[in-house]
mmCIF file of C-alpha atoms and ligand atoms in Angstrom:
data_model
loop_
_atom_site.group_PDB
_atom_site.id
_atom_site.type_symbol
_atom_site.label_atom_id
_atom_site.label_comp_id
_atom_site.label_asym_id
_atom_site.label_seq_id
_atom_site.Cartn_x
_atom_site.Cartn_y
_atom_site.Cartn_z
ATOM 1 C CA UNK Z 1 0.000 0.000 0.000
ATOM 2 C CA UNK Z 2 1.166 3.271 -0.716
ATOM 3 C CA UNK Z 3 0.995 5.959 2.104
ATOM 4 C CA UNK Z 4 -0.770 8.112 -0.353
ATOM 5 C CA UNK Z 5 -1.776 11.967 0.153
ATOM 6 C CA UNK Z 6 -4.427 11.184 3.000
ATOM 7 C CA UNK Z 7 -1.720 9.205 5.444
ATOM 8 C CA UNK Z 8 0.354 12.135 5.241
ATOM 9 C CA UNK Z 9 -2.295 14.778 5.204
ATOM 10 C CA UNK Z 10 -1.818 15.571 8.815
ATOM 11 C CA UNK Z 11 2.171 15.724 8.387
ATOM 12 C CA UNK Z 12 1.435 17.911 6.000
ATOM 13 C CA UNK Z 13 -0.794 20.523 7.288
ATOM 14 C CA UNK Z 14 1.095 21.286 10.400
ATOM 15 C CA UNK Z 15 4.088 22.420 8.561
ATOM 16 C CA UNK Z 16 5.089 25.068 6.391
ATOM 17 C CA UNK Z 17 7.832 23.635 4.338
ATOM 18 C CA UNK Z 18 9.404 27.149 3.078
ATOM 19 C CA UNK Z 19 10.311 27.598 6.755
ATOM 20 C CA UNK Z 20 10.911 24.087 7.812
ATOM 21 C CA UNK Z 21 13.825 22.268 6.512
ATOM 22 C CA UNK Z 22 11.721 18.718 6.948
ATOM 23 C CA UNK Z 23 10.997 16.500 4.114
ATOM 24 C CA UNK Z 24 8.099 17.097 2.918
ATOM 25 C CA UNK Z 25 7.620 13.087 1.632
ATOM 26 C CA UNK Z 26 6.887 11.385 -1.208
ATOM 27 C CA UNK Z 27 3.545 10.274 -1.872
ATOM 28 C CA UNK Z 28 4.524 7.073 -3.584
ATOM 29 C CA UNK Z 29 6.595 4.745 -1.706
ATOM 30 C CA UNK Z 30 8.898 3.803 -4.528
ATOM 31 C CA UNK Z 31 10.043 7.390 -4.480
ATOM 32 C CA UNK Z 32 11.469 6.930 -0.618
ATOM 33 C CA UNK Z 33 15.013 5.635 -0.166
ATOM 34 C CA UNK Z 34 14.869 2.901 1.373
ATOM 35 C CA UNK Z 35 12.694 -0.315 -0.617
ATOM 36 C CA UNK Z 36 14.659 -3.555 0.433
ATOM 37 C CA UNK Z 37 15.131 -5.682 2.927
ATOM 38 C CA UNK Z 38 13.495 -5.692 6.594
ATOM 39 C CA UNK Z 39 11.777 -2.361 7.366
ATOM 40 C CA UNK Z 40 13.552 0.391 9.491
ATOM 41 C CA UNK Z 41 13.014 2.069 13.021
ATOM 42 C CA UNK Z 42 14.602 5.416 13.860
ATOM 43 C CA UNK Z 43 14.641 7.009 17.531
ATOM 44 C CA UNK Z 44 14.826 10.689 16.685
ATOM 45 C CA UNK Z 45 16.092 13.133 19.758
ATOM 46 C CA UNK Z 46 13.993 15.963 19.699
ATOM 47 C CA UNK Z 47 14.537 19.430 21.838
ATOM 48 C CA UNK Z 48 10.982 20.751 21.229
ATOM 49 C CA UNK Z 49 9.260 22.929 23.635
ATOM 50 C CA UNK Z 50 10.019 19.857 25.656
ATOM 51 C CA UNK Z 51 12.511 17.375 24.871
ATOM 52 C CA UNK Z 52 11.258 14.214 23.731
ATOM 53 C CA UNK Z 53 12.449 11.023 22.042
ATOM 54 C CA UNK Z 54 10.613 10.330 18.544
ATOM 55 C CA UNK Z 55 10.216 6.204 17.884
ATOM 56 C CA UNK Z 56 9.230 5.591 14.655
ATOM 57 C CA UNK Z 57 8.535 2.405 12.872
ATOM 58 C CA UNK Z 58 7.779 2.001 8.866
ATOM 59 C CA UNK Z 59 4.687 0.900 8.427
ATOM 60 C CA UNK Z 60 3.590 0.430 4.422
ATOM 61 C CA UNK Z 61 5.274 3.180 2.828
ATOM 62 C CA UNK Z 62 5.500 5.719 6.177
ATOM 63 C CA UNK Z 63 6.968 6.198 9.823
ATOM 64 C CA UNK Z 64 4.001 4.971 12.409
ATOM 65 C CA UNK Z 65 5.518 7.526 15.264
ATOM 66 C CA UNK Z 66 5.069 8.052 18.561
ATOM 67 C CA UNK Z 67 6.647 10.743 21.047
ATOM 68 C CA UNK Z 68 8.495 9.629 24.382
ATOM 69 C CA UNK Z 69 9.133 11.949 26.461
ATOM 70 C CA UNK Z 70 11.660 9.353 28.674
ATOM 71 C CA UNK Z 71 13.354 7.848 25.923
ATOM 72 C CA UNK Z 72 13.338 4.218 25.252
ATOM 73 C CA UNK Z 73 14.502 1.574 28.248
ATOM 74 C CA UNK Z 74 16.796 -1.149 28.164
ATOM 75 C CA UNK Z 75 15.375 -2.450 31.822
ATOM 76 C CA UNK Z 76 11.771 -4.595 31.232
ATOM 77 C CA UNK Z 77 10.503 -3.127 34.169
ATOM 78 C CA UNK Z 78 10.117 0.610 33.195
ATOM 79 C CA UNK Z 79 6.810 1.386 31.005
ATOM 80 C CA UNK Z 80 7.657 4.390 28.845
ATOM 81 C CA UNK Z 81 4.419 6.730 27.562
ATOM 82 C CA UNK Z 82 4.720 6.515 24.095
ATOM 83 C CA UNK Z 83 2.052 9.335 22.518
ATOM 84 C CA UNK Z 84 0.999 8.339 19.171
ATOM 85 C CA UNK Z 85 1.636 11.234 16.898
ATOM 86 C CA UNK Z 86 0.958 11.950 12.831
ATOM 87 C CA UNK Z 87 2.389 9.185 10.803
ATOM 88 C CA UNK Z 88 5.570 10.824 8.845
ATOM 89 C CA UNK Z 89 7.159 10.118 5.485
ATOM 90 C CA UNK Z 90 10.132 7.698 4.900
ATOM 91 C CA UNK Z 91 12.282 9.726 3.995
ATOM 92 C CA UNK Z 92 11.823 11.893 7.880
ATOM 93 C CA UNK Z 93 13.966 8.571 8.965
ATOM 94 C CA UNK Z 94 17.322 10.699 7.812
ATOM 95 C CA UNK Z 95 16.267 13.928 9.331
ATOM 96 C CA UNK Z 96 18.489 16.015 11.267
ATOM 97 C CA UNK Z 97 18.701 20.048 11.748
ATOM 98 C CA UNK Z 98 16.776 22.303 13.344
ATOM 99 C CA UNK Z 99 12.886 23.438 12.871
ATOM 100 C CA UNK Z 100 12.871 27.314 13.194
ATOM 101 C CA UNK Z 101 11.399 27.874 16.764
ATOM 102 C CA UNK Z 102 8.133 29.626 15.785
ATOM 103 C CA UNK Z 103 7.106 27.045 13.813
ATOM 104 C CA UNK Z 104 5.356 23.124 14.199
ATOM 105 C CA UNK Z 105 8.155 20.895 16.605
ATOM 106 C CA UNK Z 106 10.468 24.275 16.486
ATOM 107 C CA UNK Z 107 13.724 23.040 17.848
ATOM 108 C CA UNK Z 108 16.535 20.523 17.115
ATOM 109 C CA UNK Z 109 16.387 17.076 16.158
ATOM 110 C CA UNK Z 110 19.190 14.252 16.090
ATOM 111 C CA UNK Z 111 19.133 10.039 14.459
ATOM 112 C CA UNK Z 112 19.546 9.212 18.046
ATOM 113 C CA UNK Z 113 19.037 5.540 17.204
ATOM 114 C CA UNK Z 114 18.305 3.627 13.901
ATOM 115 C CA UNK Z 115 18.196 0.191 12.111
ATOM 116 C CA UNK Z 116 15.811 -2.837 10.662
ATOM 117 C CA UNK Z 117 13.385 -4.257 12.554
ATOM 118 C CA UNK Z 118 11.441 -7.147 12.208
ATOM 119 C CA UNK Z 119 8.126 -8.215 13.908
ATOM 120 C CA UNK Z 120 8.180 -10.730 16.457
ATOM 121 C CA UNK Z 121 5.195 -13.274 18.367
ATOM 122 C CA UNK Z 122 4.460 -12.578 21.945
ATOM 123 C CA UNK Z 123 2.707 -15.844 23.155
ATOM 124 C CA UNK Z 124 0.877 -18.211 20.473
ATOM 125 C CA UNK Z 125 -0.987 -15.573 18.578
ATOM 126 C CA UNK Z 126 -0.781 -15.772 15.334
ATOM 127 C CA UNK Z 127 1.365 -13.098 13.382
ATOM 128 C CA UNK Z 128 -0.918 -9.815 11.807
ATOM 129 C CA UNK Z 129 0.819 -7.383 9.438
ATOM 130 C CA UNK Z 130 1.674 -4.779 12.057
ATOM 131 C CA UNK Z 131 -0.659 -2.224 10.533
ATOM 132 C CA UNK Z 132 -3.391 -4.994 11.978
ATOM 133 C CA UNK Z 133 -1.811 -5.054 15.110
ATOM 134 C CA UNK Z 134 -1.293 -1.691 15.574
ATOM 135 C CA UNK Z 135 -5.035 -0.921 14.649
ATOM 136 C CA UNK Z 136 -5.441 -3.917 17.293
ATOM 137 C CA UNK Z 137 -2.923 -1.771 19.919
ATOM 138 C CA UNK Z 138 -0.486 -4.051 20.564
ATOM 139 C CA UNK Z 139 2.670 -4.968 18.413
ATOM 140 C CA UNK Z 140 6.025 -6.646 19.457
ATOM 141 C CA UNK Z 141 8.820 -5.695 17.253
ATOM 142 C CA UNK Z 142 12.415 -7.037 17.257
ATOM 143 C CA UNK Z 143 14.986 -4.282 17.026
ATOM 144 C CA UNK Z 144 18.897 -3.766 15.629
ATOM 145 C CA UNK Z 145 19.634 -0.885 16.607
ATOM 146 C CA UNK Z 146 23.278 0.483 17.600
ATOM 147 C CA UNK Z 147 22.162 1.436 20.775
ATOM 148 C CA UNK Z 148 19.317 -0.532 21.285
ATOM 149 C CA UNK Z 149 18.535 -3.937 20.543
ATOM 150 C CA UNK Z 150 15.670 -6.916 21.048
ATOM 151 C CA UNK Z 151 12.148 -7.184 21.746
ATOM 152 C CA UNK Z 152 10.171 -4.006 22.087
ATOM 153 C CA UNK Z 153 5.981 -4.227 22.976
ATOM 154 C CA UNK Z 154 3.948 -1.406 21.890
ATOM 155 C CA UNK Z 155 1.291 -1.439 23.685
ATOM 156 C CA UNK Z 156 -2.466 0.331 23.458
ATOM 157 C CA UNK Z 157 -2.645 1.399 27.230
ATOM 158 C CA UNK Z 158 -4.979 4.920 27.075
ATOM 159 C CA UNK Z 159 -3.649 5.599 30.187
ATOM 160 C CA UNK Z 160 -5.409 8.302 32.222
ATOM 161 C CA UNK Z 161 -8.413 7.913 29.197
ATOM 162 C CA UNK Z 162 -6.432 9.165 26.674
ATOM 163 C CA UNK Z 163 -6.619 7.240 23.321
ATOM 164 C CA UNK Z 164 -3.087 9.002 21.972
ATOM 165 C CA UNK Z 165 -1.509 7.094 25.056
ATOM 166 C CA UNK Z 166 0.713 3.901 24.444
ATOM 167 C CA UNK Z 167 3.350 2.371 26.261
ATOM 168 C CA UNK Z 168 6.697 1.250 24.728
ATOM 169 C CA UNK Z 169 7.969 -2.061 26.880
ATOM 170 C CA UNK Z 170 11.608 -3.904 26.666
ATOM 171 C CA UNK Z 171 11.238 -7.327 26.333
ATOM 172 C CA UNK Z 172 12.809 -9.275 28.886
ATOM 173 C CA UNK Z 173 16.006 -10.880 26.592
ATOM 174 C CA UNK Z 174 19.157 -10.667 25.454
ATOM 175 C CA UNK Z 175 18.902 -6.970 24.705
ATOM 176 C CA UNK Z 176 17.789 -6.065 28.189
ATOM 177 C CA UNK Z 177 20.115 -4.728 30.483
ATOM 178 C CA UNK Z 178 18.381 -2.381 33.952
ATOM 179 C CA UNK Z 179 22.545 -1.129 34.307
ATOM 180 C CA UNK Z 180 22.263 0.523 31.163
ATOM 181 C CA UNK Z 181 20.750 3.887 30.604
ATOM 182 C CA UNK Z 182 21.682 4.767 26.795
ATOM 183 C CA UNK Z 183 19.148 7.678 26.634
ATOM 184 C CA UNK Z 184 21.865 9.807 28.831
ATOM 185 C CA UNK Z 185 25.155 8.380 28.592
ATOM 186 C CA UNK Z 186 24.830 7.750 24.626
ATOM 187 C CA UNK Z 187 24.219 10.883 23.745
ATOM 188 C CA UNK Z 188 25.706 11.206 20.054
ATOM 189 C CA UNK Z 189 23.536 10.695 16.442
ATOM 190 C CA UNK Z 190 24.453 7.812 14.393
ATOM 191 C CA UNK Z 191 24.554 9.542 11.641
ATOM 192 C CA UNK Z 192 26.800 12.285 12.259
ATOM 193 C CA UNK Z 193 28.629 11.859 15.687
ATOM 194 C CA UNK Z 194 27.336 15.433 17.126
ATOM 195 C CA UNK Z 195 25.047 15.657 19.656
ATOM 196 C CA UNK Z 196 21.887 17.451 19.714
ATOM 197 C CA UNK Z 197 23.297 20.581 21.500
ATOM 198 C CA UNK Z 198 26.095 20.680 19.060
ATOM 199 C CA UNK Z 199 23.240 20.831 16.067
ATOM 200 C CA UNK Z 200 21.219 23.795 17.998
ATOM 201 C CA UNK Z 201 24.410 25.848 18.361
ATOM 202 C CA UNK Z 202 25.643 25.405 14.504
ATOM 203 C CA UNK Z 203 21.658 26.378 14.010
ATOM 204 C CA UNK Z 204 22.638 29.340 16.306
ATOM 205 C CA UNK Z 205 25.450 30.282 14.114
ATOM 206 C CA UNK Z 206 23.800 29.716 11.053
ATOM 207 C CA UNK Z 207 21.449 32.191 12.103
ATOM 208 C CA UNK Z 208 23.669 34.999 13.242
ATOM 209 C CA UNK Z 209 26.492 35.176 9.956
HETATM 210 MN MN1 MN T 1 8.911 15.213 18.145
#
């Protein structure tokens, strides 16, 4: 399925893309860069009004995203609120700069995390397509990342009533590790080394030559 003009209508309409140095997406998913192999994820860092971590997984032709404001976990006992946001295009997966700060998300953002993933079973249900399962609120995906890695449940909580409100889960296996805290003391993009400070002050700079 193509993610088409309607899945991306919302992306769309928030931003003003003479301003905003986002991609502004393809409508047809041959167009994105990325058409082999396992799908991707991408953890985005993102120093918005607050700063938040961005998880998004490719879902048919665009980035199923949600925002957490913790960060993923590598210890199965923390729940992380995972807010489901507007789906984004593909090609959002190699986004990195800074939104001016008047306008939709204004602030920095950073490839804190990226890689394939693959879908995994939790129990003996069968395997959906994980657009099913996410319209059914719960997914388990298997993730190689660089900083993160292994099972990862997405799960349809509402909490406090609120039907934007998931949870992101570790899975308790080889990936899970309660010592490790990568959100803090892996600060750096995998894409280009700098942290997301470092890409608000060459913003900064940008701005004032
Ligand atoms: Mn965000």
């Amino acid at each position: 399925m193509s993610p088409g003009k309607k899945r991306l209508r919302n992306y769309r309409n928030r931003r003003d893309f003479s301003r905003s140095p986002e991609p502004r997406g393809h409508d047809s998913e041959d167009a994105g860069w990325r058409n082999e192999g396992n799908p991707i994820f991408v953890v985005q860092q993102h120093a918005a009004s607050t700063m938040h971590f961005d998880f998004r997984l490719e879902v048919d032709g665009a980035l199923a995203s949600w925002a957490v404001p913790k960060g993923p976990s590598t210890d199965p006992r923390d729940r992380r609120l995972a807010v489901r946001t507007e789906d984004h295009p593909l090609d959002y997966a190699d986004f990195e700069g800074s939104i001016p700060e008047d306008e939709y998300g204004g602030g920095s953002v950073i490839v804190w995390d990226a890689g394939p993933y693959r879908q995994v079973k939790e129990g003996d249900e069968d395997l959906s397509p994980v657009a099913d399962a996410l319209r059914d609120g719960h997914v388990t995906v298997w993730l190689e990342g660089r900083k993160i890695r292994g099972g990862y449940a997405l799960i349809h909580a509402r909490t406090g009533g609120d039907e934007s409100n998931w949870l992101l889960v570790k899975m308790d296996d080889e990936g899970a590790d309660a010592r490790r805290n990568p959100v803090s003391t892996e600060p750096e993009s995998v894409l280009s080394g700098r942290t997301i400070d470092q890409i608000a002050e060459r913003s900064t700079r940008d701005t004032n030559e």
